[in-house]
PDB file of C-alpha atoms in Angstrom:
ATOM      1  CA  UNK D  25       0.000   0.000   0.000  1.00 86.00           C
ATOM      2  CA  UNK D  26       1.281   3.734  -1.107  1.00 95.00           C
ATOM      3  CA  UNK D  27       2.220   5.881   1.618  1.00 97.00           C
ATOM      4  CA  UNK D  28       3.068   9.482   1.570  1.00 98.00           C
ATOM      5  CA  UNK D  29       6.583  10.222   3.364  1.00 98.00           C
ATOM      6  CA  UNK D  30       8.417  13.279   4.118  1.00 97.00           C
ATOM      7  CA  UNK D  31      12.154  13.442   4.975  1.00 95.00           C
ATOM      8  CA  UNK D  32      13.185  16.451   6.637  1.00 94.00           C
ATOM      9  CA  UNK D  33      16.501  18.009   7.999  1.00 91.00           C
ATOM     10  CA  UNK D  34      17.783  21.387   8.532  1.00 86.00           C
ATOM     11  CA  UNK D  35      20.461  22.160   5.718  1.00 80.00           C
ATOM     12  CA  UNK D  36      23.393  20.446   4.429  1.00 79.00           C
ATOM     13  CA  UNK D  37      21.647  16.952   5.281  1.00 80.00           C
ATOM     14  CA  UNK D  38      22.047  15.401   2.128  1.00 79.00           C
ATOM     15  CA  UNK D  39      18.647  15.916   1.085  1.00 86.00           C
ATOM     16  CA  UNK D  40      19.264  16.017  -2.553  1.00 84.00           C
ATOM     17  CA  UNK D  41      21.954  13.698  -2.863  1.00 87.00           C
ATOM     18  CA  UNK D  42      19.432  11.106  -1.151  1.00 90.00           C
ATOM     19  CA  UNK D  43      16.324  11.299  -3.558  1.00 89.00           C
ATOM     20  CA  UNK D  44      19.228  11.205  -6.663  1.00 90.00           C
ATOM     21  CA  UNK D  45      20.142   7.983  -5.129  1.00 92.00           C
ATOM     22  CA  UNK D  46      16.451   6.846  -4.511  1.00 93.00           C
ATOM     23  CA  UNK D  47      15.193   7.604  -8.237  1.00 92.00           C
ATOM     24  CA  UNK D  48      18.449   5.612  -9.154  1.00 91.00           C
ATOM     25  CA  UNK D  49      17.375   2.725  -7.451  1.00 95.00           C
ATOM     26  CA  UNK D  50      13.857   2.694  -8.641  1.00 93.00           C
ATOM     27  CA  UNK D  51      15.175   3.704 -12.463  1.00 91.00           C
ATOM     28  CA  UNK D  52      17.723   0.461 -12.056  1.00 94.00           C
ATOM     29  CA  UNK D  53      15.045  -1.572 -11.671  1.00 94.00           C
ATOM     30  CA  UNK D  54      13.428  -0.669 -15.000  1.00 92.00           C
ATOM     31  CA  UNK D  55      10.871   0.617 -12.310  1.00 93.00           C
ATOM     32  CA  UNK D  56       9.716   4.763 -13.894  1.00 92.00           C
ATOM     33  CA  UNK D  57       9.991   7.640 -11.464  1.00 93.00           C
ATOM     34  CA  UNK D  58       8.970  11.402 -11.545  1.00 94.00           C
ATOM     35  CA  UNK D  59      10.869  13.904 -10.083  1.00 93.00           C
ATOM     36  CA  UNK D  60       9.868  17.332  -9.337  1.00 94.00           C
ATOM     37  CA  UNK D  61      11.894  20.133  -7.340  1.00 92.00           C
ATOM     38  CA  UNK D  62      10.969  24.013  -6.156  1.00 89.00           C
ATOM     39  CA  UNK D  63      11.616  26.191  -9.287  1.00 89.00           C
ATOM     40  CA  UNK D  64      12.617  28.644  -7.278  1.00 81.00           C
ATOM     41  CA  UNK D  65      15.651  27.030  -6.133  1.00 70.00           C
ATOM     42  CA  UNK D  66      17.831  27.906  -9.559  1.00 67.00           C
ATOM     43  CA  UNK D  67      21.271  27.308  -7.853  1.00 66.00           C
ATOM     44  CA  UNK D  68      22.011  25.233 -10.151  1.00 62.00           C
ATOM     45  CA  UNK D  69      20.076  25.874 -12.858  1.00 65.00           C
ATOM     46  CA  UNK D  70      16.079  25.613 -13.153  1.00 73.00           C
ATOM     47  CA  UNK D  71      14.511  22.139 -13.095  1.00 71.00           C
ATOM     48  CA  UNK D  72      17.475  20.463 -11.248  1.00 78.00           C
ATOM     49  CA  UNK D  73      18.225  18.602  -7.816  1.00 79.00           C
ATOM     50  CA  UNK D  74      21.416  18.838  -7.112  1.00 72.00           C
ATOM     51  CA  UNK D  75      23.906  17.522  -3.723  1.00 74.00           C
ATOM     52  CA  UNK D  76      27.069  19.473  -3.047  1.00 70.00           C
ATOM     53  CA  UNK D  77      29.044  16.513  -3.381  1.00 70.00           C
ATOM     54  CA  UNK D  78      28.492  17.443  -7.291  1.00 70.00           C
ATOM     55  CA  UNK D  79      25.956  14.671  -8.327  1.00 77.00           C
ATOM     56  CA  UNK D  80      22.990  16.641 -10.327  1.00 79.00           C
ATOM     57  CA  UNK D  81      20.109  15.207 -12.233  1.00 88.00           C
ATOM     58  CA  UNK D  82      17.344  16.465 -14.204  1.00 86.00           C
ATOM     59  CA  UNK D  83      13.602  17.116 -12.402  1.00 91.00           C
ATOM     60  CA  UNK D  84      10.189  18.584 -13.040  1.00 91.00           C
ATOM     61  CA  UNK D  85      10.297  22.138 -11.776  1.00 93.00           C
ATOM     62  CA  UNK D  86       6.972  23.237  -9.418  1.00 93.00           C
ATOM     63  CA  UNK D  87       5.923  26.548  -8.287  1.00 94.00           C
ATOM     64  CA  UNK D  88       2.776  27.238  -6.326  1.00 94.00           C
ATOM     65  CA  UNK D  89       0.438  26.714  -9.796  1.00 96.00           C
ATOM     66  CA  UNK D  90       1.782  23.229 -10.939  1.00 95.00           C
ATOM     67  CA  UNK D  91      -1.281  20.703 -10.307  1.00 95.00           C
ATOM     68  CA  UNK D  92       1.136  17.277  -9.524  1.00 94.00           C
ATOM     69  CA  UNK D  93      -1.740  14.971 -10.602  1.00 93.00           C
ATOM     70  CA  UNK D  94      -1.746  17.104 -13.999  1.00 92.00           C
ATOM     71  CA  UNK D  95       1.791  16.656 -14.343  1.00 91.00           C
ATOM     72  CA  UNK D  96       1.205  12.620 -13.455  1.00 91.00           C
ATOM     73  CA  UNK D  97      -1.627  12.134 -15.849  1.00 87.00           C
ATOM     74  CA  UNK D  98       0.369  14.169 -18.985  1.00 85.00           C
ATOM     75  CA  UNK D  99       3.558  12.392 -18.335  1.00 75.00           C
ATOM     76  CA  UNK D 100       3.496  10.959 -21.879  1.00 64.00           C
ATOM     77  CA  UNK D 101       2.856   7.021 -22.124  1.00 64.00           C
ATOM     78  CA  UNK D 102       0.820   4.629 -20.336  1.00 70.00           C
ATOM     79  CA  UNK D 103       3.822   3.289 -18.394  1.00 78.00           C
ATOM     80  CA  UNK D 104       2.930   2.725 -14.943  1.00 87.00           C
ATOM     81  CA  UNK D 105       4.931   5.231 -12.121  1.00 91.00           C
ATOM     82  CA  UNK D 106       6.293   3.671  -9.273  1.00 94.00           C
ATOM     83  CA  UNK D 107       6.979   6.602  -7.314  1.00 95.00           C
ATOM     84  CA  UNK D 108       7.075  10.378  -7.317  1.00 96.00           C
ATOM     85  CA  UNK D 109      10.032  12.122  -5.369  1.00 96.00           C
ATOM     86  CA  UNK D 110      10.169  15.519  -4.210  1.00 96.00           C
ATOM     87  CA  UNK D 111      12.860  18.038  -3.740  1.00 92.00           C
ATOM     88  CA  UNK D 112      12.735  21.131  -1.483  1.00 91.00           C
ATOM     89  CA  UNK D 113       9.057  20.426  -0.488  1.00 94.00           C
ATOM     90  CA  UNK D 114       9.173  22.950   1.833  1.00 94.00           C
ATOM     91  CA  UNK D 115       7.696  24.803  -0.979  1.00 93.00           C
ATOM     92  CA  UNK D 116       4.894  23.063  -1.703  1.00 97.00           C
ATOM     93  CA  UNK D 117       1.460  24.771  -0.807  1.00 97.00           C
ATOM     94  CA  UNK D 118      -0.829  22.948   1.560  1.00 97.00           C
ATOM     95  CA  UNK D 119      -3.121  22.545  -1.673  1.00 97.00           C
ATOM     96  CA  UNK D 120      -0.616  20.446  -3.110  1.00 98.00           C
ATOM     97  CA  UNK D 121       0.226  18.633  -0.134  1.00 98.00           C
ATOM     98  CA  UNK D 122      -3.295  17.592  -0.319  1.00 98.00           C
ATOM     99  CA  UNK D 123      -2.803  16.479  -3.658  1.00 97.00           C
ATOM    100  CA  UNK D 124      -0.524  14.084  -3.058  1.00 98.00           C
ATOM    101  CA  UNK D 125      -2.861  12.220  -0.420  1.00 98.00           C
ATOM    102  CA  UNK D 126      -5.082  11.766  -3.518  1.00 97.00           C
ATOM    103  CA  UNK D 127      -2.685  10.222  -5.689  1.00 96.00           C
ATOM    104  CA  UNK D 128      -0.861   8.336  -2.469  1.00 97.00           C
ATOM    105  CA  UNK D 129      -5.301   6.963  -1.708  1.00 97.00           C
ATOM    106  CA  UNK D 130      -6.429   6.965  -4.822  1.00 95.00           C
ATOM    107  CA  UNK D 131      -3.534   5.636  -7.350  1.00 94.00           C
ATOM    108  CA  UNK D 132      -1.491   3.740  -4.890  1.00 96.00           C
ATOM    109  CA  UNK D 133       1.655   5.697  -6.079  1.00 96.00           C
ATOM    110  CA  UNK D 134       4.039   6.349  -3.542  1.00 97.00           C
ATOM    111  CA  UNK D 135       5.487   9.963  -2.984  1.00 98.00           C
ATOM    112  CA  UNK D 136       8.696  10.857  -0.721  1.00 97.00           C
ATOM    113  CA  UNK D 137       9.239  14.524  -0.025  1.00 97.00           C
ATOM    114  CA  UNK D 138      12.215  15.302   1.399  1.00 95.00           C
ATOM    115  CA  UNK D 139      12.357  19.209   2.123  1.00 94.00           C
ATOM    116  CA  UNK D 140      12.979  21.429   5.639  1.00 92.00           C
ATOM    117  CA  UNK D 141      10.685  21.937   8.026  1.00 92.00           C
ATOM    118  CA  UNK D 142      11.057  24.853   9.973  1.00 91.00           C
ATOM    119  CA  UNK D 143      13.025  28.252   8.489  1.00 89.00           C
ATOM    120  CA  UNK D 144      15.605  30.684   9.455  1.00 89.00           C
ATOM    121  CA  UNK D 145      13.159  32.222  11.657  1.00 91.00           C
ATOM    122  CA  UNK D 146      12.541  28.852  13.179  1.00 90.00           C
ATOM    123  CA  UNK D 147       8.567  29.284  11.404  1.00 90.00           C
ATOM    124  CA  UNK D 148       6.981  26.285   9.678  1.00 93.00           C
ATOM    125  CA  UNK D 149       7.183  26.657   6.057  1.00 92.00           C
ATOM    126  CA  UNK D 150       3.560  26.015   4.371  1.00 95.00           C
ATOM    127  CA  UNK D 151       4.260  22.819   2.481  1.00 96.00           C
ATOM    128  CA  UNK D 152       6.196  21.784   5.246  1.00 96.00           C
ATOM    129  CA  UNK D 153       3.712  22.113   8.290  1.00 96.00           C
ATOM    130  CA  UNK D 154       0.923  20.233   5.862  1.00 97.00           C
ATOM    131  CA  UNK D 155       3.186  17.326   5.789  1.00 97.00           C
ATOM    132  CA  UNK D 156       3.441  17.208   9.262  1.00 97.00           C
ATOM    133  CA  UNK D 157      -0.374  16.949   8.994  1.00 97.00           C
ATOM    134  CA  UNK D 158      -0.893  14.728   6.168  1.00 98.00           C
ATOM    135  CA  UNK D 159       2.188  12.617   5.411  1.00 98.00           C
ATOM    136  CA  UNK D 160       1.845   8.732   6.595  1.00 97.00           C
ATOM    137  CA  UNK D 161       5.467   8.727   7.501  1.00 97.00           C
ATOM    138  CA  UNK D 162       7.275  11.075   8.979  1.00 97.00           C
ATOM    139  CA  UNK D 163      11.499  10.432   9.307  1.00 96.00           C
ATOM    140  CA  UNK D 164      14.047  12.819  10.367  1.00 93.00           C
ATOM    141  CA  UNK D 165      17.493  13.130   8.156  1.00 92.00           C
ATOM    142  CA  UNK D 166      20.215  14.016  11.026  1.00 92.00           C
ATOM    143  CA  UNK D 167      23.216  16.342  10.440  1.00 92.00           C
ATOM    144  CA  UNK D 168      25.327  17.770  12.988  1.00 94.00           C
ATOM    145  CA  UNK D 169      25.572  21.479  14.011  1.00 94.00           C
ATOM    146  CA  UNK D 170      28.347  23.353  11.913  1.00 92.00           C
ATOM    147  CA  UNK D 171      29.855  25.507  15.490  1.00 92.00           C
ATOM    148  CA  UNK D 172      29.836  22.046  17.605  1.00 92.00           C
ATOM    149  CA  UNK D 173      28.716  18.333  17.753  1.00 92.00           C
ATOM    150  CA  UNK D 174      25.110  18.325  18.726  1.00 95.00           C
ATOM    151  CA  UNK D 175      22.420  17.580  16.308  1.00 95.00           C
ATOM    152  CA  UNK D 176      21.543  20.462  13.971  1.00 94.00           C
ATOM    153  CA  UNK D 177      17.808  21.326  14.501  1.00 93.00           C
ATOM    154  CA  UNK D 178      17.383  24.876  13.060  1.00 93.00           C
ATOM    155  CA  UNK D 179      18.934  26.790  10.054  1.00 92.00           C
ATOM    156  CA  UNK D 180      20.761  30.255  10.529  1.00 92.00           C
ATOM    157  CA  UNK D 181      21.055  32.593   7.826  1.00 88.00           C
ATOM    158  CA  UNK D 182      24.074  34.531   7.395  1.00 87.00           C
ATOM    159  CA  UNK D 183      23.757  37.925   5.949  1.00 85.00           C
ATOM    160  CA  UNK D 184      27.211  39.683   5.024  1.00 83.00           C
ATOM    161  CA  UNK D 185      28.644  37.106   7.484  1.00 80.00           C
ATOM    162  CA  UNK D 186      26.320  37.889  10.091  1.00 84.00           C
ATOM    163  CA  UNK D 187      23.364  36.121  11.464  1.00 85.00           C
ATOM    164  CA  UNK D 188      20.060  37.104  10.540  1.00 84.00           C
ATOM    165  CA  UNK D 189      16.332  36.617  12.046  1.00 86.00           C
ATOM    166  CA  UNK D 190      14.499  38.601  10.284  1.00 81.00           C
ATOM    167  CA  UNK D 191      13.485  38.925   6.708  1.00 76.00           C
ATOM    168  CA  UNK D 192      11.227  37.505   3.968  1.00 77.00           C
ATOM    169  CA  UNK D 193      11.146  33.640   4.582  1.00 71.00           C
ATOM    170  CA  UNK D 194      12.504  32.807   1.303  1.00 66.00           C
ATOM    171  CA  UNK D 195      16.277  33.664   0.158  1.00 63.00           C
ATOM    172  CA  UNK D 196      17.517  30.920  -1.898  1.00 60.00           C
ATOM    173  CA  UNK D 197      21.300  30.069  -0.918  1.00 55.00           C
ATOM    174  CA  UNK D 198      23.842  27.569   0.494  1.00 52.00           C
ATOM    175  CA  UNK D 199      26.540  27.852   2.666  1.00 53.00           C
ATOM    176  CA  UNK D 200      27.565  31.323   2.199  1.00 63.00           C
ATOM    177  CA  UNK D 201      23.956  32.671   3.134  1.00 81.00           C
ATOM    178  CA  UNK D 202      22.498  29.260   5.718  1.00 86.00           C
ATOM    179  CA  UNK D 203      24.048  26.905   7.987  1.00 90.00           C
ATOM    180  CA  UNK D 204      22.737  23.857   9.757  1.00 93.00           C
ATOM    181  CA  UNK D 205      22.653  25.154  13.524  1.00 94.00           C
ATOM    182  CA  UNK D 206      21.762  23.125  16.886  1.00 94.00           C
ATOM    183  CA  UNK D 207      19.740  25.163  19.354  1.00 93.00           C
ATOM    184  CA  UNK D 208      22.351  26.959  21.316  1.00 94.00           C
ATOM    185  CA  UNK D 209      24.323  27.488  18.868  1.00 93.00           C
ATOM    186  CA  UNK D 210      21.223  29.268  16.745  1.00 93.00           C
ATOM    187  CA  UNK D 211      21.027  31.667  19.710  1.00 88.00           C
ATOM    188  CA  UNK D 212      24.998  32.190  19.949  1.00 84.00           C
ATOM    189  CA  UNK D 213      26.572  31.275  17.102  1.00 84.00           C
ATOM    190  CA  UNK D 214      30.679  31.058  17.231  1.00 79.00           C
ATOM    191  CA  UNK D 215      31.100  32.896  14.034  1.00 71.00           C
ATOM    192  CA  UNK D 216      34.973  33.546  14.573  1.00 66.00           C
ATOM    193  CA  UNK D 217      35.165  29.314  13.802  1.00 56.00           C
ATOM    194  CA  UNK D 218      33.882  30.297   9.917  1.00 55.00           C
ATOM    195  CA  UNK D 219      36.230  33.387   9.254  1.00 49.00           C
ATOM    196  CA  UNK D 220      39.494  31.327  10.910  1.00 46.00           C
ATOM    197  CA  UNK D 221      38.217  28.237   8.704  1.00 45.00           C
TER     198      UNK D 221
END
């Protein structure tokens, strides 16, 4: 039975480099996937997931319009999908977190989102706090802080080298603008560690 799982982390997780790995597996298999990713996230071009240990691959870019089932039913041939992966599903809206209970119920096609959950401000993202709701499964991706060894929880934005809590929610970086924080370190972060590194 399809379930409807989401994968989250706070950055530099391996996300990406995970569901590359996944739709490999499935695609080995002669098995057909679809992958779809945030088109706002153009880091490395539109329409691709991407893992900064350099492995990239090619995906269906969504914004807040794209109807998934659309995309689903117009995929070309009759060839059954065996699973639908998304990227940066923090970005989904709740409408099309909803959507994907209907094709999870109702087609039996399993979906993994993998995405973060909570931003720089430590706010739910939409997509992300409808998965929380809705998803079947719900599986935490560990990374450790970047200033010390505990488990990163939260994200901290850097802004000319300097942390940041305020702001629109969305400013699409990496390393340079977010880093993968614990708790106390979100509050106090040792930023004299990143300039002598």
């Amino acid at each position: 039975m399809a379930q409807l799982f989401f994968r989250y982390s706070s950055m530099n997780a391996g996300k990406s480099l995970e569901i590359i790995k996944i739709a490999y597996n499935y695609e080995e298999q002669g098995k057909k996937t679809l992958l779809f990713t945030a088109e706002i996230d153009d880091r490395y071009g539109r329409g691709f997931v991407a893992s900064r240990v350099g492995i990239k691959r090619e995906a269906i870019p969504f914004n807040s319009n794209t109807s998934i089932i659309n995309v689903l039913q117009s995929s070309g041939d009759d060839e059954r999908i065996h699973c639908i992966l998304i990227d940066e599903g923090q970005f989904l809206t709740a409408k099309q977190v909803k959507e994907l209970t209907q094709i999870v119920d109702y087609m039996d096609i399993p979906v993994i989102v993998y995405g973060l959950k909570n931003d720089f401000k430590n706010d739910l993202f939409e997509g992300s706090e409808a998965l929380l709701i809705y998803a079947d499964k719900i599986e935490e991706i560990k990374t450790v802080c970047w200033f010390c060894d505990k488990k990163a929880t939260m994200v901290l934005r850097l802004v000319d080298g300097k942390p940041a809590y305020t702001g629109e929610q969305v400013l699409i970086g990496g390393n340079s603008n977010y880093l993968p924080v614990c708790r106390k370190c979100y509050g106090n972060p040792k930023l004299s560690t990143i300039n002598e590194g």
